[in-house]
PDB file of C-alpha atoms in Angstrom:
ATOM      1  CA  MET B1408     112.963 117.411 148.715  1.00  0.00           C
ATOM      2  CA  ARG B1409     114.771 114.654 150.894  1.00  0.00           C
ATOM      3  CA  PHE B1410     116.038 111.702 149.721  1.00  0.00           C
ATOM      4  CA  ILE B1411     115.137 108.479 151.161  1.00  0.00           C
ATOM      5  CA  ASP B1412     118.463 106.073 151.656  1.00  0.00           C
ATOM      6  CA  PRO B1413     116.491 102.348 152.225  1.00  0.00           C
ATOM      7  CA  ASN B1414     119.145 101.294 154.057  1.00  0.00           C
ATOM      8  CA  HIS B1415     119.290 104.199 156.276  1.00  0.00           C
ATOM      9  CA  ASP B1416     115.574 104.926 156.738  1.00  0.00           C
ATOM     10  CA  ARG B1417     113.990 105.523 159.756  1.00  0.00           C
ATOM     11  CA  TRP B1418     110.535 104.021 158.923  1.00  0.00           C
ATOM     12  CA  HIS B1419     110.749  99.851 158.676  1.00  0.00           C
ATOM     13  CA  ALA B1420     108.222  97.897 156.950  1.00  0.00           C
ATOM     14  CA  ALA B1421     105.687  96.265 159.170  1.00  0.00           C
ATOM     15  CA  ASN B1422     105.524  91.947 158.297  1.00  0.00           C
ATOM     16  CA  ASP B1423     108.466  91.447 155.649  1.00  0.00           C
ATOM     17  CA  ASP B1424     108.538  87.942 154.187  1.00  0.00           C
ATOM     18  CA  ASN B1425     110.671  86.732 157.482  1.00  0.00           C
ATOM     19  CA  ASP B1426     107.887  87.839 160.168  1.00  0.00           C
ATOM     20  CA  PRO B1427     105.320  85.220 160.521  1.00  0.00           C
ATOM     21  CA  THR B1428     103.420  87.781 162.583  1.00  0.00           C
ATOM     22  CA  PRO B1429      99.903  88.155 161.352  1.00  0.00           C
ATOM     23  CA  LEU B1430      99.577  91.605 162.356  1.00  0.00           C
ATOM     24  CA  PRO B1431     102.057  94.201 162.945  1.00  0.00           C
ATOM     25  CA  ASP B1432     102.446  95.382 166.514  1.00  0.00           C
ATOM     26  CA  PRO B1433     102.440  98.628 167.583  1.00  0.00           C
ATOM     27  CA  ARG B1434     106.031 100.563 167.161  1.00  0.00           C
ATOM     28  CA  ALA B1435     107.223 104.060 166.545  1.00  0.00           C
ATOM     29  CA  ASN B1436     107.648 104.382 162.339  1.00  0.00           C
ATOM     30  CA  ARG B1437     106.001 101.628 161.280  1.00  0.00           C
ATOM     31  CA  LEU B1438     105.283 101.614 157.364  1.00  0.00           C
ATOM     32  CA  LEU B1439     102.281  99.374 157.155  1.00  0.00           C
ATOM     33  CA  SER B1440     100.603  98.353 153.941  1.00  0.00           C
ATOM     34  CA  LEU B1441      97.013  99.795 153.555  1.00  0.00           C
ATOM     35  CA  GLU B1442      95.538  96.364 154.606  1.00  0.00           C
ATOM     36  CA  GLN B1443      97.580  96.417 157.650  1.00  0.00           C
ATOM     37  CA  TRP B1444      96.512  99.849 158.400  1.00  0.00           C
ATOM     38  CA  HIS B1445      92.777  98.941 158.118  1.00  0.00           C
ATOM     39  CA  ALA B1446      93.188  95.855 160.305  1.00  0.00           C
ATOM     40  CA  VAL B1447      95.262  97.381 163.303  1.00  0.00           C
ATOM     41  CA  ARG B1448      93.849 101.369 162.932  1.00  0.00           C
ATOM     42  CA  ALA B1449      91.408 100.995 166.064  1.00  0.00           C
ATOM     43  CA  ALA B1450      93.596  99.411 168.253  1.00  0.00           C
ATOM     44  CA  TRP B1451      96.832 101.533 166.994  1.00  0.00           C
ATOM     45  CA  PRO B1452      97.463 103.595 169.987  1.00  0.00           C
ATOM     46  CA  LEU B1453      97.018 107.189 169.615  1.00  0.00           C
ATOM     47  CA  GLY B1454     100.119 109.601 168.900  1.00  0.00           C
ATOM     48  CA  LEU B1455     101.881 106.669 167.953  1.00  0.00           C
ATOM     49  CA  PRO B1456     103.565 107.349 164.153  1.00  0.00           C
ATOM     50  CA  ALA B1457     102.695 105.240 161.606  1.00  0.00           C
ATOM     51  CA  GLY B1458     103.028 105.391 157.838  1.00  0.00           C
ATOM     52  CA  VAL B1459     100.818 103.804 155.293  1.00  0.00           C
ATOM     53  CA  ILE B1460     101.766 102.403 151.889  1.00  0.00           C
ATOM     54  CA  VAL B1461      99.095 103.403 148.945  1.00  0.00           C
ATOM     55  CA  PRO B1462      99.112 101.951 145.993  1.00  0.00           C
ATOM     56  CA  ASN B1463      98.725 103.976 143.424  1.00  0.00           C
ATOM     57  CA  ASP B1464      94.919 102.970 142.065  1.00  0.00           C
ATOM     58  CA  VAL B1465      93.163 103.921 145.295  1.00  0.00           C
ATOM     59  CA  ASP B1466      90.884 106.682 145.800  1.00  0.00           C
ATOM     60  CA  ILE B1467      93.250 108.827 148.543  1.00  0.00           C
ATOM     61  CA  GLU B1468      89.976 110.836 149.667  1.00  0.00           C
ATOM     62  CA  SER B1469      89.484 107.251 151.219  1.00  0.00           C
ATOM     63  CA  LEU B1470      91.582 108.306 154.140  1.00  0.00           C
ATOM     64  CA  GLU B1471      90.497 111.237 154.807  1.00  0.00           C
ATOM     65  CA  ALA B1472      89.557 110.096 158.523  1.00  0.00           C
ATOM     66  CA  ASP B1473      92.685 108.599 158.862  1.00  0.00           C
ATOM     67  CA  LEU B1474      95.249 111.252 157.804  1.00  0.00           C
ATOM     68  CA  PRO B1475      95.820 112.855 161.286  1.00  0.00           C
ATOM     69  CA  ARG B1476      96.979 110.206 162.305  1.00  0.00           C
ATOM     70  CA  LEU B1477      99.418 109.037 160.053  1.00  0.00           C
ATOM     71  CA  ALA B1478     102.614 110.480 160.007  1.00  0.00           C
ATOM     72  CA  LEU B1479     104.091 108.987 156.260  1.00  0.00           C
ATOM     73  CA  VAL B1480     101.932 108.281 153.374  1.00  0.00           C
ATOM     74  CA  ALA B1481     104.257 106.219 150.841  1.00  0.00           C
ATOM     75  CA  LEU B1482     102.646 106.830 147.036  1.00  0.00           C
ATOM     76  CA  GLN B1483     103.421 104.167 144.695  1.00  0.00           C
ATOM     77  CA  PHE B1484     105.146 104.249 141.169  1.00  0.00           C
ATOM     78  CA  PRO B1485     104.785 100.792 140.198  1.00  0.00           C
ATOM     79  CA  ARG B1486     105.966 102.147 136.667  1.00  0.00           C
ATOM     80  CA  TRP B1487     107.648 105.219 135.906  1.00  0.00           C
ATOM     81  CA  VAL B1488     105.325 106.104 133.130  1.00  0.00           C
ATOM     82  CA  ASP B1489     102.165 105.337 135.502  1.00  0.00           C
ATOM     83  CA  GLY B1490     101.424 109.132 137.087  1.00  0.00           C
ATOM     84  CA  ARG B1491      98.328 108.426 139.110  1.00  0.00           C
ATOM     85  CA  ALA B1492     100.430 108.853 142.368  1.00  0.00           C
ATOM     86  CA  TYR B1493     101.142 112.467 140.909  1.00  0.00           C
ATOM     87  CA  SER B1494      97.484 113.009 141.236  1.00  0.00           C
ATOM     88  CA  GLN B1495      96.787 111.135 144.429  1.00  0.00           C
ATOM     89  CA  ALA B1496      99.837 113.728 146.080  1.00  0.00           C
ATOM     90  CA  ARG B1497      97.950 116.907 144.794  1.00  0.00           C
ATOM     91  CA  LEU B1498      94.827 115.779 146.581  1.00  0.00           C
ATOM     92  CA  LEU B1499      96.609 115.466 149.708  1.00  0.00           C
ATOM     93  CA  ARG B1500      98.295 118.163 149.542  1.00  0.00           C
ATOM     94  CA  ALA B1501      95.353 120.377 148.059  1.00  0.00           C
ATOM     95  CA  ARG B1502      92.236 119.301 149.317  1.00  0.00           C
ATOM     96  CA  LEU B1503      92.655 116.905 152.140  1.00  0.00           C
ATOM     97  CA  ARG B1504      95.215 119.229 153.614  1.00  0.00           C
ATOM     98  CA  TYR B1505      97.463 116.591 154.605  1.00  0.00           C
ATOM     99  CA  ARG B1506     100.804 117.950 156.029  1.00  0.00           C
ATOM    100  CA  GLY B1507     102.731 115.225 157.118  1.00  0.00           C
ATOM    101  CA  GLU B1508     105.323 113.202 154.601  1.00  0.00           C
ATOM    102  CA  VAL B1509     104.572 112.643 151.564  1.00  0.00           C
ATOM    103  CA  ARG B1510     107.087 110.099 149.829  1.00  0.00           C
ATOM    104  CA  ALA B1511     107.517 108.860 146.151  1.00  0.00           C
ATOM    105  CA  THR B1512     108.454 104.874 145.941  1.00  0.00           C
ATOM    106  CA  GLY B1513     109.135 102.322 143.311  1.00  0.00           C
ATOM    107  CA  GLU B1514     109.899 103.520 139.883  1.00  0.00           C
ATOM    108  CA  VAL B1515     111.287 107.097 140.503  1.00  0.00           C
ATOM    109  CA  LEU B1516     113.022 108.754 138.263  1.00  0.00           C
ATOM    110  CA  VAL B1517     115.857 111.987 138.186  1.00  0.00           C
ATOM    111  CA  ASP B1518     113.275 113.202 135.678  1.00  0.00           C
ATOM    112  CA  MET B1519     110.209 113.101 137.514  1.00  0.00           C
ATOM    113  CA  LEU B1520     111.696 115.130 140.652  1.00  0.00           C
ATOM    114  CA  PRO B1521     110.505 118.500 139.615  1.00  0.00           C
ATOM    115  CA  LEU B1522     106.879 117.239 138.766  1.00  0.00           C
ATOM    116  CA  LEU B1523     107.130 115.132 142.132  1.00  0.00           C
ATOM    117  CA  HIS B1524     107.881 118.440 143.933  1.00  0.00           C
ATOM    118  CA  ARG B1525     105.215 120.465 142.259  1.00  0.00           C
ATOM    119  CA  THR B1526     102.443 118.375 143.396  1.00  0.00           C
ATOM    120  CA  GLY B1527     103.029 117.893 147.169  1.00  0.00           C
ATOM    121  CA  PHE B1528     106.128 115.140 147.277  1.00  0.00           C
ATOM    122  CA  ASP B1529     108.319 115.934 150.392  1.00  0.00           C
ATOM    123  CA  SER B1530     110.465 112.813 150.075  1.00  0.00           C
ATOM    124  CA  VAL B1531     111.881 110.123 147.158  1.00  0.00           C
ATOM    125  CA  GLN B1532     112.791 106.927 147.217  1.00  0.00           C
ATOM    126  CA  LEU B1533     114.920 106.560 143.646  1.00  0.00           C
ATOM    127  CA  ARG B1534     114.606 103.716 141.655  1.00  0.00           C
ATOM    128  CA  GLY B1535     118.529 101.919 142.645  1.00  0.00           C
ATOM    129  CA  ASP B1536     120.432 103.362 138.849  1.00  0.00           C
ATOM    130  CA  GLN B1537     119.159 106.498 139.784  1.00  0.00           C
ATOM    131  CA  SER B1538     122.330 108.886 140.728  1.00  0.00           C
ATOM    132  CA  LEU B1539     121.696 111.249 143.716  1.00  0.00           C
ATOM    133  CA  VAL B1540     123.755 114.326 142.355  1.00  0.00           C
ATOM    134  CA  SER B1541     121.581 114.040 138.820  1.00  0.00           C
ATOM    135  CA  ALA B1542     118.826 114.393 141.367  1.00  0.00           C
ATOM    136  CA  GLN B1543     119.641 117.150 142.892  1.00  0.00           C
ATOM    137  CA  ARG B1544     120.791 118.900 139.981  1.00  0.00           C
ATOM    138  CA  ALA B1545     116.912 118.143 138.355  1.00  0.00           C
ATOM    139  CA  LEU B1546     115.107 120.299 140.689  1.00  0.00           C
ATOM    140  CA  ARG B1547     117.244 123.371 140.221  1.00  0.00           C
ATOM    141  CA  PHE B1548     116.238 123.302 136.348  1.00  0.00           C
ATOM    142  CA  PHE B1549     113.600 125.230 136.594  1.00  0.00           C
ATOM    143  CA  ALA B1550     113.274 128.524 138.515  1.00  0.00           C
ATOM    144  CA  GLU B1551     109.843 128.971 138.190  1.00  0.00           C
ATOM    145  CA  HIS B1552     106.599 127.897 136.711  1.00  0.00           C
ATOM    146  CA  TYR B1553     103.966 129.165 134.529  1.00  0.00           C
ATOM    147  CA  GLN B1554     101.269 126.812 136.402  1.00  0.00           C
ATOM    148  CA  GLY B1555     100.618 126.972 139.907  1.00  0.00           C
ATOM    149  CA  ASP B1556     101.066 124.113 142.360  1.00  0.00           C
ATOM    150  CA  VAL B1557     100.864 122.938 145.633  1.00  0.00           C
ATOM    151  CA  HIS B1558     103.117 125.451 146.955  1.00  0.00           C
ATOM    152  CA  ARG B1559     102.149 128.621 144.766  1.00  0.00           C
ATOM    153  CA  PRO B1560      98.598 127.959 143.694  1.00  0.00           C
ATOM    154  CA  GLN B1561      98.461 131.203 141.569  1.00  0.00           C
ATOM    155  CA  PRO B1562     100.012 130.772 137.953  1.00  0.00           C
ATOM    156  CA  LEU B1563     102.516 133.302 136.862  1.00  0.00           C
ATOM    157  CA  PHE B1564     100.278 135.975 135.743  1.00  0.00           C
ATOM    158  CA  ALA B1565      98.133 136.041 138.877  1.00  0.00           C
ATOM    159  CA  ARG B1566     101.436 136.525 140.727  1.00  0.00           C
ATOM    160  CA  ALA B1567     102.754 139.314 138.833  1.00  0.00           C
ATOM    161  CA  ALA B1568      99.676 141.118 138.767  1.00  0.00           C
ATOM    162  CA  ALA B1569      99.325 141.145 142.770  1.00  0.00           C
TER     163      ALA B1569
END
């Protein structure tokens, strides 16, 4: 699991509040809102890395055709108690076979990290008050899980039988 420092992130959001440009110009490592991506995807150069920020109430399967062109899908946790982005990540990895970066953003707490990892996230941007040391320790709490996940789909009893 990679931990993202927002001050040193290689991905840059397009059209922040100080940018008057209506649509982002194509540049490598642009992080676009879903609306921006839909507006520019037809003109976005093939092979130019793009990322998209996906709200947690969007049907993630609606991005299926675009996934080969996206290097990053940032899933949002607007509140730490709202877990819909876990389902989005699992669908991206298990059903849609997305191999790019899946990032957790928003209200991401240390306690969420084991499940984030198990559902397919490979990078996180922790909420500002969370400790990186505690986050790294949280990923080592459990050596194994009984249920299957995106990394090891078989449950423990099936792995033991094999």
